[in-house]
């Protein structure tokens, strides 16, 4: 890594490029609990895994549509967006919304699918926040402290 062919800016770019992959792992593991399969055979595990990825993909598509809608309401064009003004939809909410409406998407008559999708995007759009790039303060965990932490055995 000390090779002079690679500039600091190039390394920064590579580091930030992996962010999307890391986020997919986080979503898969923590939000959807993709490592806790119900099926026992290879086939059923694959089926469940693909179903999770379809849910994530559909949620991401609706989240992107929601963000485009919110930012267009603020008259922000994609090429002139200031990161401090950009609105970002809550992806965890998007997954929950998509999970709630998945049956509707699958079984609604074809003529009604646009309304269902518009309802989903509208629901996702209600839970949003401003993008806050470059935060440098230490984030405080709100996770409850384990009261038994100090009672570990030394045996």
PDB file of C-alpha atoms in Angstrom:
ATOM      1  CA  UNK A   1       0.000   0.000   0.000  1.00  0.00           C
ATOM      2  CA  UNK A   2       2.988   2.295   0.250  1.00  0.00           C
ATOM      3  CA  UNK A   3       3.380   2.142  -3.508  1.00  0.00           C
ATOM      4  CA  UNK A   4       3.540   5.650  -4.957  1.00  0.00           C
ATOM      5  CA  UNK A   5       1.310   4.648  -7.891  1.00  0.00           C
ATOM      6  CA  UNK A   6      -1.720   5.041  -5.636  1.00  0.00           C
ATOM      7  CA  UNK A   7      -2.556   8.530  -4.487  1.00  0.00           C
ATOM      8  CA  UNK A   8      -4.394   9.290  -1.273  1.00  0.00           C
ATOM      9  CA  UNK A   9      -7.377  10.492  -3.318  1.00  0.00           C
ATOM     10  CA  UNK A  10      -7.488   7.197  -5.240  1.00  0.00           C
ATOM     11  CA  UNK A  11      -7.466   5.232  -1.976  1.00  0.00           C
ATOM     12  CA  UNK A  12     -10.234   7.436  -0.569  1.00  0.00           C
ATOM     13  CA  UNK A  13     -12.303   6.805  -3.687  1.00  0.00           C
ATOM     14  CA  UNK A  14     -11.855   3.027  -3.413  1.00  0.00           C
ATOM     15  CA  UNK A  15     -12.692   3.121   0.299  1.00  0.00           C
ATOM     16  CA  UNK A  16     -15.922   5.052  -0.307  1.00  0.00           C
ATOM     17  CA  UNK A  17     -16.843   2.857  -3.296  1.00  0.00           C
ATOM     18  CA  UNK A  18     -17.255  -0.145  -1.007  1.00  0.00           C
ATOM     19  CA  UNK A  19     -19.797   1.687   1.132  1.00  0.00           C
ATOM     20  CA  UNK A  20     -22.786   0.414  -0.864  1.00  0.00           C
ATOM     21  CA  UNK A  21     -21.628  -3.175  -0.468  1.00  0.00           C
ATOM     22  CA  UNK A  22     -21.145  -2.723   3.281  1.00  0.00           C
ATOM     23  CA  UNK A  23     -24.639  -1.234   3.549  1.00  0.00           C
ATOM     24  CA  UNK A  24     -26.122  -4.239   1.718  1.00  0.00           C
ATOM     25  CA  UNK A  25     -24.417  -6.593   4.191  1.00  0.00           C
ATOM     26  CA  UNK A  26     -25.720  -4.521   7.113  1.00  0.00           C
ATOM     27  CA  UNK A  27     -29.263  -4.491   5.741  1.00  0.00           C
ATOM     28  CA  UNK A  28     -29.172  -8.201   4.974  1.00  0.00           C
ATOM     29  CA  UNK A  29     -27.760  -9.212   8.333  1.00  0.00           C
ATOM     30  CA  UNK A  30     -29.369  -6.794  10.770  1.00  0.00           C
ATOM     31  CA  UNK A  31     -32.665  -5.643   9.293  1.00  0.00           C
ATOM     32  CA  UNK A  32     -33.769  -8.777   7.477  1.00  0.00           C
ATOM     33  CA  UNK A  33     -31.776 -11.297   9.557  1.00  0.00           C
ATOM     34  CA  UNK A  34     -30.690 -13.107   6.430  1.00  0.00           C
ATOM     35  CA  UNK A  35     -28.486 -15.544   8.368  1.00  0.00           C
ATOM     36  CA  UNK A  36     -31.474 -17.101  10.191  1.00  0.00           C
ATOM     37  CA  UNK A  37     -33.086 -19.307   7.563  1.00  0.00           C
ATOM     38  CA  UNK A  38     -36.318 -21.222   8.024  1.00  0.00           C
ATOM     39  CA  UNK A  39     -35.547 -23.787   5.328  1.00  0.00           C
ATOM     40  CA  UNK A  40     -33.205 -26.696   5.943  1.00  0.00           C
ATOM     41  CA  UNK A  41     -32.304 -27.787   2.420  1.00  0.00           C
ATOM     42  CA  UNK A  42     -29.996 -25.931   0.067  1.00  0.00           C
ATOM     43  CA  UNK A  43     -32.898 -25.224  -2.274  1.00  0.00           C
ATOM     44  CA  UNK A  44     -35.128 -23.633   0.381  1.00  0.00           C
ATOM     45  CA  UNK A  45     -32.250 -21.546   1.780  1.00  0.00           C
ATOM     46  CA  UNK A  46     -31.505 -20.238  -1.733  1.00  0.00           C
ATOM     47  CA  UNK A  47     -35.187 -19.485  -2.278  1.00  0.00           C
ATOM     48  CA  UNK A  48     -35.367 -17.548   0.992  1.00  0.00           C
ATOM     49  CA  UNK A  49     -32.141 -15.691   0.190  1.00  0.00           C
ATOM     50  CA  UNK A  50     -33.423 -14.661  -3.252  1.00  0.00           C
ATOM     51  CA  UNK A  51     -36.731 -13.564  -1.710  1.00  0.00           C
ATOM     52  CA  UNK A  52     -34.798 -11.312   0.700  1.00  0.00           C
ATOM     53  CA  UNK A  53     -32.835  -9.797  -2.170  1.00  0.00           C
ATOM     54  CA  UNK A  54     -36.044  -9.170  -4.130  1.00  0.00           C
ATOM     55  CA  UNK A  55     -37.500  -7.407  -1.076  1.00  0.00           C
ATOM     56  CA  UNK A  56     -34.355  -5.277  -0.681  1.00  0.00           C
ATOM     57  CA  UNK A  57     -34.317  -4.422  -4.405  1.00  0.00           C
ATOM     58  CA  UNK A  58     -37.999  -3.474  -4.493  1.00  0.00           C
ATOM     59  CA  UNK A  59     -37.531  -1.383  -1.343  1.00  0.00           C
ATOM     60  CA  UNK A  60     -34.516   0.369  -2.840  1.00  0.00           C
ATOM     61  CA  UNK A  61     -36.438   1.159  -6.054  1.00  0.00           C
ATOM     62  CA  UNK A  62     -39.332   2.654  -4.090  1.00  0.00           C
ATOM     63  CA  UNK A  63     -36.911   4.542  -1.833  1.00  0.00           C
ATOM     64  CA  UNK A  64     -35.171   6.043  -4.869  1.00  0.00           C
ATOM     65  CA  UNK A  65     -38.527   7.060  -6.340  1.00  0.00           C
ATOM     66  CA  UNK A  66     -39.529   8.591  -3.012  1.00  0.00           C
ATOM     67  CA  UNK A  67     -36.274  10.563  -2.763  1.00  0.00           C
ATOM     68  CA  UNK A  68     -36.674  11.814  -6.337  1.00  0.00           C
ATOM     69  CA  UNK A  69     -40.227  12.900  -5.532  1.00  0.00           C
ATOM     70  CA  UNK A  70     -39.211  14.681  -2.311  1.00  0.00           C
ATOM     71  CA  UNK A  71     -36.257  16.437  -3.932  1.00  0.00           C
ATOM     72  CA  UNK A  72     -38.344  17.479  -6.955  1.00  0.00           C
ATOM     73  CA  UNK A  73     -40.886  19.028  -4.574  1.00  0.00           C
ATOM     74  CA  UNK A  74     -38.004  21.153  -3.289  1.00  0.00           C
ATOM     75  CA  UNK A  75     -37.155  21.998  -6.932  1.00  0.00           C
ATOM     76  CA  UNK A  76     -33.757  20.313  -6.659  1.00  0.00           C
ATOM     77  CA  UNK A  77     -32.327  18.898  -9.877  1.00  0.00           C
ATOM     78  CA  UNK A  78     -30.002  15.873  -9.528  1.00  0.00           C
ATOM     79  CA  UNK A  79     -27.022  17.730 -11.016  1.00  0.00           C
ATOM     80  CA  UNK A  80     -27.369  20.807  -8.791  1.00  0.00           C
ATOM     81  CA  UNK A  81     -28.176  19.187  -5.451  1.00  0.00           C
ATOM     82  CA  UNK A  82     -26.398  20.579  -2.427  1.00  0.00           C
ATOM     83  CA  UNK A  83     -25.828  17.689   0.011  1.00  0.00           C
ATOM     84  CA  UNK A  84     -27.117  19.873   2.856  1.00  0.00           C
ATOM     85  CA  UNK A  85     -30.489  20.272   1.111  1.00  0.00           C
ATOM     86  CA  UNK A  86     -30.865  16.721  -0.164  1.00  0.00           C
ATOM     87  CA  UNK A  87     -33.689  14.702   1.377  1.00  0.00           C
ATOM     88  CA  UNK A  88     -33.110  11.027   2.131  1.00  0.00           C
ATOM     89  CA  UNK A  89     -35.844   8.474   2.815  1.00  0.00           C
ATOM     90  CA  UNK A  90     -35.517   6.153   5.797  1.00  0.00           C
ATOM     91  CA  UNK A  91     -34.595   2.764   4.334  1.00  0.00           C
ATOM     92  CA  UNK A  92     -35.616   0.737   7.389  1.00  0.00           C
ATOM     93  CA  UNK A  93     -39.084   2.273   7.081  1.00  0.00           C
ATOM     94  CA  UNK A  94     -38.998   1.492   3.364  1.00  0.00           C
ATOM     95  CA  UNK A  95     -38.337  -2.198   4.081  1.00  0.00           C
ATOM     96  CA  UNK A  96     -41.171  -2.307   6.610  1.00  0.00           C
ATOM     97  CA  UNK A  97     -43.555  -0.567   4.203  1.00  0.00           C
ATOM     98  CA  UNK A  98     -42.627  -2.889   1.348  1.00  0.00           C
ATOM     99  CA  UNK A  99     -43.049  -5.933   3.608  1.00  0.00           C
ATOM    100  CA  UNK A 100     -46.530  -4.760   4.603  1.00  0.00           C
ATOM    101  CA  UNK A 101     -47.594  -4.234   0.975  1.00  0.00           C
ATOM    102  CA  UNK A 102     -45.884  -7.227  -0.635  1.00  0.00           C
ATOM    103  CA  UNK A 103     -49.087  -9.255  -0.720  1.00  0.00           C
ATOM    104  CA  UNK A 104     -50.941  -6.336  -2.324  1.00  0.00           C
ATOM    105  CA  UNK A 105     -48.306  -6.105  -5.057  1.00  0.00           C
ATOM    106  CA  UNK A 106     -48.493  -9.825  -5.803  1.00  0.00           C
ATOM    107  CA  UNK A 107     -52.260 -10.269  -5.801  1.00  0.00           C
ATOM    108  CA  UNK A 108     -53.742  -6.937  -6.898  1.00  0.00           C
ATOM    109  CA  UNK A 109     -55.236  -6.837 -10.407  1.00  0.00           C
ATOM    110  CA  UNK A 110     -52.834  -5.414 -12.998  1.00  0.00           C
ATOM    111  CA  UNK A 111     -55.007  -2.334 -13.555  1.00  0.00           C
ATOM    112  CA  UNK A 112     -54.547  -1.352  -9.863  1.00  0.00           C
ATOM    113  CA  UNK A 113     -50.786  -1.875  -9.491  1.00  0.00           C
ATOM    114  CA  UNK A 114     -49.928   1.782 -10.205  1.00  0.00           C
ATOM    115  CA  UNK A 115     -52.148   2.943  -7.341  1.00  0.00           C
ATOM    116  CA  UNK A 116     -50.590   0.417  -4.948  1.00  0.00           C
ATOM    117  CA  UNK A 117     -47.071   1.494  -5.930  1.00  0.00           C
ATOM    118  CA  UNK A 118     -48.017   5.184  -5.586  1.00  0.00           C
ATOM    119  CA  UNK A 119     -49.390   4.444  -2.103  1.00  0.00           C
ATOM    120  CA  UNK A 120     -46.139   2.687  -1.161  1.00  0.00           C
ATOM    121  CA  UNK A 121     -43.972   5.567  -2.407  1.00  0.00           C
ATOM    122  CA  UNK A 122     -46.230   8.053  -0.622  1.00  0.00           C
ATOM    123  CA  UNK A 123     -45.949   6.090   2.616  1.00  0.00           C
ATOM    124  CA  UNK A 124     -42.150   5.900   2.315  1.00  0.00           C
ATOM    125  CA  UNK A 125     -41.988   9.636   1.584  1.00  0.00           C
ATOM    126  CA  UNK A 126     -43.594  10.482   4.920  1.00  0.00           C
ATOM    127  CA  UNK A 127     -40.550   9.261   6.856  1.00  0.00           C
ATOM    128  CA  UNK A 128     -37.489  11.153   5.660  1.00  0.00           C
ATOM    129  CA  UNK A 129     -34.546  13.234   6.852  1.00  0.00           C
ATOM    130  CA  UNK A 130     -31.982  15.637   5.467  1.00  0.00           C
ATOM    131  CA  UNK A 131     -28.678  14.178   4.361  1.00  0.00           C
ATOM    132  CA  UNK A 132     -25.917  15.172   6.797  1.00  0.00           C
ATOM    133  CA  UNK A 133     -22.554  14.556   5.132  1.00  0.00           C
ATOM    134  CA  UNK A 134     -19.244  15.013   6.898  1.00  0.00           C
ATOM    135  CA  UNK A 135     -20.456  14.704  10.489  1.00  0.00           C
ATOM    136  CA  UNK A 136     -17.450  14.617  12.756  1.00  0.00           C
ATOM    137  CA  UNK A 137     -18.886  14.407  16.261  1.00  0.00           C
ATOM    138  CA  UNK A 138     -18.810  11.149  18.181  1.00  0.00           C
ATOM    139  CA  UNK A 139     -22.119   9.337  17.985  1.00  0.00           C
ATOM    140  CA  UNK A 140     -23.534   8.268  21.329  1.00  0.00           C
ATOM    141  CA  UNK A 141     -24.999   4.790  21.426  1.00  0.00           C
ATOM    142  CA  UNK A 142     -28.534   4.569  22.755  1.00  0.00           C
ATOM    143  CA  UNK A 143     -28.219   0.831  23.227  1.00  0.00           C
ATOM    144  CA  UNK A 144     -29.099  -0.151  26.806  1.00  0.00           C
ATOM    145  CA  UNK A 145     -26.130  -0.959  29.017  1.00  0.00           C
ATOM    146  CA  UNK A 146     -25.939  -4.602  30.045  1.00  0.00           C
ATOM    147  CA  UNK A 147     -26.365  -4.567  33.826  1.00  0.00           C
ATOM    148  CA  UNK A 148     -24.512  -7.910  34.105  1.00  0.00           C
ATOM    149  CA  UNK A 149     -21.420  -6.687  32.285  1.00  0.00           C
ATOM    150  CA  UNK A 150     -19.400  -6.220  35.504  1.00  0.00           C
ATOM    151  CA  UNK A 151     -20.283  -9.686  36.821  1.00  0.00           C
ATOM    152  CA  UNK A 152     -18.235 -11.758  34.394  1.00  0.00           C
ATOM    153  CA  UNK A 153     -16.653 -14.825  35.933  1.00  0.00           C
ATOM    154  CA  UNK A 154     -12.881 -15.067  36.018  1.00  0.00           C
ATOM    155  CA  UNK A 155     -12.782 -18.868  36.189  1.00  0.00           C
TER     156      UNK A 155
END
